[in-house]
């Protein structure tokens, strides 16, 4: 009896719960139907025949700008430097060898004398920084030099015009065996060591005009041209046989000095002798020719200038018989 009553109660409760759930489902379904009914879906009846008409994809990319999505790259920028690790990457490798520096060479072991750029000059710089070095030529014109600068050993032509050089020492050109030309025009040179030029085996041209020389130093046998115009050279400052052994000498220019006579024993190869504007007053009969040999002819000596001297050349007619032409000067 009790069991039948319990079953009845349970059935009543289940029936009561089922009725509201069913009503709620109907309400929700009715609400969803009302929501979709409010939408105008008449134009969106899609099928394979009208798919392209309903949705227009022709301007799809135009309506959306993808430019902002591209990463901006600036030309010329560099990535940030990678931070180096404070320690080694691996502890299994061996220790890194540190290169050992060779000990500095002592000063005594270094070669002495001028090098490629020359030694240090009075200005505290190598010669080829104070002067201009082009190949084997060194140009030191108008450089306010007071001494001959140390020259590279390969120097062939040296120019130091328009400076303040007052003397030339024997050591100034030591070791310059290839030196062919020295031009010291317009300095203040008043003293030259006797051995300054004598030991230069390749010297051919020595140019010393516009200085203050009173004598000539000994010259090397290789000399071809000597130009010492506009100095104060006296006849006493020239050795009696200074030019005798200079077999290659072709140009001897000693004009505008203080010479009293023409140098004797001039080499046979001499072509040009300029002695104008001196104080020459007389001439020896054998100055140019050998008076004892009338067959002697000096074909090379074609240019002799004695103008500007007090000598009267007409007084020495026998002194010119071997010459191809008469000297230039006063004949009255």
CSV table of C-alpha atoms in Angstrom, one decimal:
chain,number,residue,atom,x,y,z
A,1,UNK,CA,0.0,0.0,0.0
A,2,UNK,CA,2.8,2.3,0.9
A,3,UNK,CA,4.7,1.4,-2.2
A,4,UNK,CA,1.8,2.3,-4.5
A,5,UNK,CA,1.5,5.7,-2.8
A,6,UNK,CA,5.2,6.4,-3.3
A,7,UNK,CA,5.0,5.6,-7.0
A,8,UNK,CA,2.1,8.0,-7.4
A,9,UNK,CA,3.9,10.9,-5.8
A,10,UNK,CA,6.9,10.4,-8.1
A,11,UNK,CA,4.8,10.3,-11.2
A,12,UNK,CA,3.0,13.5,-10.2
A,13,UNK,CA,6.3,15.4,-9.7
A,14,UNK,CA,7.7,14.3,-13.1
A,15,UNK,CA,4.5,15.5,-14.8
A,16,UNK,CA,4.8,18.8,-13.1
A,17,UNK,CA,8.4,19.4,-14.2
A,18,UNK,CA,7.8,18.4,-17.8
A,19,UNK,CA,5.1,20.9,-18.5
A,20,UNK,CA,7.3,24.1,-17.9
A,21,UNK,CA,10.3,22.7,-19.9
A,22,UNK,CA,8.1,22.1,-22.9
A,23,UNK,CA,6.7,25.6,-22.6
A,24,UNK,CA,10.2,27.1,-22.4
A,25,UNK,CA,11.3,25.2,-25.5
A,26,UNK,CA,8.3,26.6,-27.4
A,27,UNK,CA,9.1,30.1,-26.2
A,28,UNK,CA,12.7,29.9,-27.3
A,29,UNK,CA,11.8,28.5,-30.7
A,30,UNK,CA,9.2,31.2,-31.2
A,31,UNK,CA,11.7,33.9,-30.3
A,32,UNK,CA,14.4,32.6,-32.7
A,33,UNK,CA,11.8,32.4,-35.5
A,34,UNK,CA,10.8,36.0,-34.9
A,35,UNK,CA,14.5,37.2,-35.0
A,36,UNK,CA,15.2,35.6,-38.3
A,37,UNK,CA,11.9,36.7,-39.8
A,38,UNK,CA,13.0,40.4,-39.2
A,39,UNK,CA,16.1,39.9,-41.4
A,40,UNK,CA,15.7,40.6,-45.2
A,41,UNK,CA,17.2,37.5,-46.7
A,42,UNK,CA,15.5,37.7,-50.0
A,43,UNK,CA,18.6,38.9,-51.9
A,44,UNK,CA,20.9,36.2,-50.4
A,45,UNK,CA,19.3,33.1,-51.8
A,46,UNK,CA,22.7,31.6,-52.8
A,47,UNK,CA,23.2,28.8,-55.3
A,48,UNK,CA,25.8,28.0,-58.0
A,49,UNK,CA,23.9,30.0,-60.7
A,50,UNK,CA,23.8,33.3,-58.9
A,51,UNK,CA,26.9,33.2,-56.6
A,52,UNK,CA,28.8,35.8,-58.6
A,53,UNK,CA,25.8,38.1,-58.8
A,54,UNK,CA,25.0,38.1,-55.1
A,55,UNK,CA,28.6,38.6,-53.8
A,56,UNK,CA,30.9,41.0,-55.9
A,57,UNK,CA,34.5,40.0,-55.5
A,58,UNK,CA,35.9,42.4,-58.1
A,59,UNK,CA,36.7,45.2,-55.7
A,60,UNK,CA,37.6,43.0,-52.7
A,61,UNK,CA,41.2,44.0,-52.7
A,62,UNK,CA,40.4,47.7,-53.3
A,63,UNK,CA,38.3,48.0,-50.2
A,64,UNK,CA,41.0,46.6,-48.0
A,65,UNK,CA,44.4,48.2,-47.7
A,66,UNK,CA,47.2,45.8,-47.1
A,67,UNK,CA,49.9,48.5,-47.1
A,68,UNK,CA,49.9,48.8,-43.3
A,69,UNK,CA,50.6,45.2,-42.9
A,70,UNK,CA,54.0,45.4,-44.8
A,71,UNK,CA,57.0,45.9,-42.5
A,72,UNK,CA,58.8,49.2,-43.2
A,73,UNK,CA,62.5,48.8,-44.0
A,74,UNK,CA,64.7,51.8,-44.0
A,75,UNK,CA,67.6,51.7,-46.5
A,76,UNK,CA,71.0,52.1,-44.9
A,77,UNK,CA,70.1,51.1,-41.4
A,78,UNK,CA,72.1,48.4,-39.7
A,79,UNK,CA,70.9,45.8,-37.3
A,80,UNK,CA,71.9,46.4,-33.7
A,81,UNK,CA,75.2,44.9,-32.8
A,82,UNK,CA,75.2,41.5,-31.4
A,83,UNK,CA,76.2,41.4,-27.8
A,84,UNK,CA,79.3,39.4,-27.3
A,85,UNK,CA,79.1,36.7,-24.7
A,86,UNK,CA,81.1,37.5,-21.6
A,87,UNK,CA,82.8,34.1,-21.5
A,88,UNK,CA,83.9,31.4,-23.9
A,89,UNK,CA,81.3,29.4,-25.7
A,90,UNK,CA,82.9,26.1,-24.8
A,91,UNK,CA,85.1,25.0,-22.1
A,92,UNK,CA,86.3,22.0,-24.0
A,93,UNK,CA,88.6,23.9,-26.4
A,94,UNK,CA,92.2,24.6,-25.6
A,95,UNK,CA,93.5,28.0,-24.4
A,96,UNK,CA,93.9,30.6,-27.1
A,97,UNK,CA,97.5,31.4,-27.9
A,98,UNK,CA,98.4,35.1,-27.5
A,99,UNK,CA,100.8,36.3,-30.2
A,100,UNK,CA,104.1,37.3,-28.8
A,101,UNK,CA,105.6,40.7,-29.9
A,102,UNK,CA,109.1,40.6,-31.1
A,103,UNK,CA,111.5,42.6,-29.0
A,104,UNK,CA,112.4,46.1,-30.4
A,105,UNK,CA,115.5,46.4,-32.4
A,106,UNK,CA,118.2,48.2,-30.7
A,107,UNK,CA,119.4,51.5,-32.2
A,108,UNK,CA,122.9,50.1,-32.7
A,109,UNK,CA,121.5,47.3,-35.0
A,110,UNK,CA,119.7,49.7,-37.3
A,111,UNK,CA,121.5,50.8,-40.5
A,112,UNK,CA,122.9,54.3,-40.2
A,113,UNK,CA,122.7,57.1,-42.8
A,114,UNK,CA,119.9,58.4,-45.1
A,115,UNK,CA,117.1,56.0,-45.8
A,116,UNK,CA,114.1,56.0,-48.2
A,117,UNK,CA,112.7,59.3,-46.9
A,118,UNK,CA,116.0,60.6,-45.6
A,119,UNK,CA,116.9,61.4,-42.0
A,120,UNK,CA,115.4,64.0,-39.8
A,121,UNK,CA,116.0,67.6,-41.0
A,122,UNK,CA,116.4,70.7,-39.0
A,123,UNK,CA,112.6,71.1,-39.2
A,124,UNK,CA,112.2,67.8,-37.4
A,125,UNK,CA,110.8,66.0,-40.4
A,126,UNK,CA,112.2,63.5,-43.0
A,127,UNK,CA,113.7,65.1,-46.0
A,128,UNK,CA,111.0,63.9,-48.4
A,129,UNK,CA,108.3,65.5,-46.3
A,130,UNK,CA,110.1,68.9,-46.1
A,131,UNK,CA,111.1,68.6,-49.8
A,132,UNK,CA,109.4,67.0,-52.8
A,133,UNK,CA,110.8,63.6,-53.8
A,134,UNK,CA,109.9,62.3,-57.3
A,135,UNK,CA,111.5,59.1,-58.2
A,136,UNK,CA,115.2,59.7,-57.7
A,137,UNK,CA,114.9,63.5,-57.8
A,138,UNK,CA,114.7,65.7,-54.6
A,139,UNK,CA,113.4,69.2,-54.9
A,140,UNK,CA,114.0,71.5,-51.9
A,141,UNK,CA,113.6,74.9,-53.6
A,142,UNK,CA,112.6,77.8,-51.4
A,143,UNK,CA,112.3,75.6,-48.2
A,144,UNK,CA,114.1,77.9,-45.7
A,145,UNK,CA,116.9,75.4,-45.5
A,146,UNK,CA,120.1,76.5,-43.7
A,147,UNK,CA,122.0,73.2,-44.3
A,148,UNK,CA,122.1,70.5,-46.9
A,149,UNK,CA,119.4,68.0,-45.8
A,150,UNK,CA,120.1,64.3,-45.5
A,151,UNK,CA,119.3,62.8,-48.9
A,152,UNK,CA,118.0,59.3,-49.8
A,153,UNK,CA,120.7,57.0,-51.0
A,154,UNK,CA,119.1,56.7,-54.4
A,155,UNK,CA,119.1,60.4,-55.1
A,156,UNK,CA,120.2,61.3,-58.7
A,157,UNK,CA,119.2,64.9,-59.0
A,158,UNK,CA,119.2,67.4,-56.1
A,159,UNK,CA,117.8,70.9,-56.2
A,160,UNK,CA,118.0,73.3,-53.3
A,161,UNK,CA,117.6,76.7,-54.9
A,162,UNK,CA,116.6,79.9,-53.1
A,163,UNK,CA,117.4,78.8,-49.6
A,164,UNK,CA,119.7,80.1,-46.8
A,165,UNK,CA,122.5,77.5,-47.0
A,166,UNK,CA,125.8,79.1,-46.1
A,167,UNK,CA,128.3,76.2,-46.2
A,168,UNK,CA,128.8,72.7,-47.6
A,169,UNK,CA,130.5,70.1,-45.5
A,170,UNK,CA,132.3,67.0,-46.7
A,171,UNK,CA,129.6,64.7,-45.0
A,172,UNK,CA,126.7,66.4,-46.8
A,173,UNK,CA,126.9,64.1,-49.8
A,174,UNK,CA,128.6,61.1,-48.4
A,175,UNK,CA,127.5,57.8,-49.9
A,176,UNK,CA,125.5,59.4,-52.8
A,177,UNK,CA,127.2,57.4,-55.5
A,178,UNK,CA,124.4,57.9,-58.0
A,179,UNK,CA,124.1,61.7,-57.7
A,180,UNK,CA,124.5,63.3,-61.1
A,181,UNK,CA,123.3,66.9,-60.6
A,182,UNK,CA,123.5,69.4,-57.7
A,183,UNK,CA,121.8,72.7,-58.1
A,184,UNK,CA,122.3,75.2,-55.2
A,185,UNK,CA,121.4,78.4,-57.1
A,186,UNK,CA,120.8,81.5,-55.1
A,187,UNK,CA,121.9,80.6,-51.6
A,188,UNK,CA,124.5,82.2,-49.2
A,189,UNK,CA,127.3,79.7,-49.7
A,190,UNK,CA,130.7,81.1,-48.8
A,191,UNK,CA,132.6,78.0,-47.8
A,192,UNK,CA,132.8,74.5,-49.4
A,193,UNK,CA,134.9,71.7,-48.0
A,194,UNK,CA,137.6,70.5,-50.4
A,195,UNK,CA,136.2,67.0,-50.3
A,196,UNK,CA,132.5,67.9,-50.6
A,197,UNK,CA,132.2,67.0,-54.3
A,198,UNK,CA,135.5,65.2,-55.1
A,199,UNK,CA,134.2,61.8,-53.9
A,200,UNK,CA,131.0,61.8,-56.0
A,201,UNK,CA,131.8,59.4,-58.8
A,202,UNK,CA,128.7,60.1,-60.9
A,203,UNK,CA,128.5,63.9,-60.5
A,204,UNK,CA,128.2,65.6,-64.0
A,205,UNK,CA,126.5,69.0,-63.3
A,206,UNK,CA,127.4,71.3,-60.5
A,207,UNK,CA,125.3,74.5,-60.5
A,208,UNK,CA,126.4,77.2,-57.9
A,209,UNK,CA,125.4,80.6,-59.3
A,210,UNK,CA,124.4,83.6,-57.1
A,211,UNK,CA,126.3,82.6,-54.0
A,212,UNK,CA,129.2,84.1,-52.1
A,213,UNK,CA,132.0,81.8,-53.1
A,214,UNK,CA,135.6,83.1,-53.2
A,215,UNK,CA,137.3,79.9,-54.4
A,216,UNK,CA,136.5,76.6,-56.1
A,217,UNK,CA,136.7,73.2,-54.4
A,218,UNK,CA,138.3,70.2,-56.0
A,219,UNK,CA,136.0,68.6,-58.6
A,220,UNK,CA,135.5,65.0,-59.6
A,221,UNK,CA,136.8,63.7,-62.9
A,222,UNK,CA,133.2,62.9,-64.0
A,223,UNK,CA,132.1,66.6,-64.1
A,224,UNK,CA,130.7,67.9,-67.4
A,225,UNK,CA,129.3,71.3,-66.5
A,226,UNK,CA,130.4,73.8,-63.8
A,227,UNK,CA,128.3,76.9,-63.4
A,228,UNK,CA,129.6,79.3,-60.7
A,229,UNK,CA,128.3,82.6,-62.1
A,230,UNK,CA,127.6,85.6,-59.9
A,231,UNK,CA,130.0,84.8,-57.1
A,232,UNK,CA,133.1,86.4,-55.7
A,233,UNK,CA,135.6,83.9,-57.0
A,234,UNK,CA,139.2,85.2,-57.4
A,235,UNK,CA,142.0,83.8,-59.6
A,236,UNK,CA,143.9,83.0,-56.4
A,237,UNK,CA,141.0,80.8,-55.4
A,238,UNK,CA,141.4,78.5,-58.4
A,239,UNK,CA,144.2,75.9,-58.3
A,240,UNK,CA,146.7,76.3,-61.3
A,241,UNK,CA,145.8,72.9,-62.7
A,242,UNK,CA,142.3,72.8,-61.4
A,243,UNK,CA,140.8,71.8,-64.8
A,244,UNK,CA,143.7,69.8,-66.3
A,245,UNK,CA,142.4,66.3,-65.4
A,246,UNK,CA,138.7,67.0,-66.0
A,247,UNK,CA,138.7,65.3,-69.4
A,248,UNK,CA,134.9,65.3,-69.6
A,249,UNK,CA,134.4,69.0,-68.8
A,250,UNK,CA,132.4,70.7,-71.6
A,251,UNK,CA,130.8,73.8,-70.0
A,252,UNK,CA,132.8,76.2,-67.7
A,253,UNK,CA,130.8,79.2,-66.7
A,254,UNK,CA,132.6,81.7,-64.4
A,255,UNK,CA,131.1,85.0,-65.5
A,256,UNK,CA,130.4,87.9,-63.1
A,257,UNK,CA,133.2,87.0,-60.6
A,258,UNK,CA,136.5,88.6,-59.7
A,259,UNK,CA,138.9,86.8,-61.9
A,260,UNK,CA,142.2,88.5,-63.0
A,261,UNK,CA,143.2,86.1,-65.7
A,262,UNK,CA,141.9,83.2,-67.8
A,263,UNK,CA,142.4,79.8,-66.2
A,264,UNK,CA,145.1,77.7,-67.9
A,265,UNK,CA,145.4,74.1,-69.1
A,266,UNK,CA,141.8,73.9,-70.1
A,267,UNK,CA,140.6,70.4,-71.2
A,268,UNK,CA,140.4,69.6,-74.9
A,269,UNK,CA,136.8,68.6,-74.7
A,270,UNK,CA,135.7,72.1,-73.5
A,271,UNK,CA,133.0,73.6,-75.7
A,272,UNK,CA,131.8,76.7,-73.8
A,273,UNK,CA,133.9,79.1,-71.7
A,274,UNK,CA,132.0,82.1,-70.2
A,275,UNK,CA,134.3,84.6,-68.4
A,276,UNK,CA,132.4,87.9,-69.1
A,277,UNK,CA,132.1,90.6,-66.5
A,278,UNK,CA,135.3,89.9,-64.6
A,279,UNK,CA,138.6,91.8,-64.2
A,280,UNK,CA,140.7,90.0,-66.9
A,281,UNK,CA,143.3,92.4,-68.3
A,282,UNK,CA,145.9,90.1,-70.0
A,283,UNK,CA,146.1,86.8,-71.7
A,284,UNK,CA,148.9,84.2,-72.1
A,285,UNK,CA,149.8,83.2,-75.7
A,286,UNK,CA,149.2,79.6,-74.8
A,287,UNK,CA,145.9,80.1,-73.1
A,288,UNK,CA,143.9,78.3,-75.8
A,289,UNK,CA,146.5,77.1,-78.3
A,290,UNK,CA,149.9,75.5,-78.3
A,291,UNK,CA,152.2,78.2,-79.8
A,292,UNK,CA,154.8,75.5,-80.5
A,293,UNK,CA,152.4,73.4,-82.6
A,294,UNK,CA,150.6,75.3,-85.3
A,295,UNK,CA,148.8,72.2,-86.4
A,296,UNK,CA,146.9,72.1,-83.1
A,297,UNK,CA,143.2,72.8,-83.7
A,298,UNK,CA,140.6,73.0,-80.9
A,299,UNK,CA,137.4,72.2,-82.8
A,300,UNK,CA,135.2,71.8,-79.8
A,301,UNK,CA,135.8,75.3,-78.2
A,302,UNK,CA,133.4,77.4,-80.2
A,303,UNK,CA,131.9,79.6,-77.5
A,304,UNK,CA,134.3,82.0,-75.6
A,305,UNK,CA,133.0,85.1,-74.0
A,306,UNK,CA,135.3,87.7,-72.6
A,307,UNK,CA,133.1,90.8,-73.0
A,308,UNK,CA,132.7,93.0,-70.0
A,309,UNK,CA,136.5,92.7,-69.2
A,310,UNK,CA,139.1,95.5,-69.6
A,311,UNK,CA,141.3,93.3,-71.9
A,312,UNK,CA,141.9,94.3,-75.5
A,313,UNK,CA,141.7,91.1,-77.5
A,314,UNK,CA,143.4,92.6,-80.5
A,315,UNK,CA,146.7,92.6,-78.7
A,316,UNK,CA,146.9,88.8,-78.7
A,317,UNK,CA,146.3,87.6,-82.3
A,318,UNK,CA,148.5,84.5,-82.0
A,319,UNK,CA,146.4,83.2,-79.1
A,320,UNK,CA,143.4,82.3,-81.3
A,321,UNK,CA,144.9,80.5,-84.3
A,322,UNK,CA,143.7,77.1,-83.2
A,323,UNK,CA,140.1,78.2,-82.5
A,324,UNK,CA,137.2,77.7,-84.9
A,325,UNK,CA,136.0,81.2,-84.1
A,326,UNK,CA,137.2,84.3,-82.3
A,327,UNK,CA,136.2,85.1,-78.7
A,328,UNK,CA,133.5,87.6,-78.0
A,329,UNK,CA,135.0,90.7,-76.4
A,330,UNK,CA,136.6,94.1,-77.1
A,331,UNK,CA,139.1,94.3,-80.1
A,332,UNK,CA,140.1,97.9,-79.9
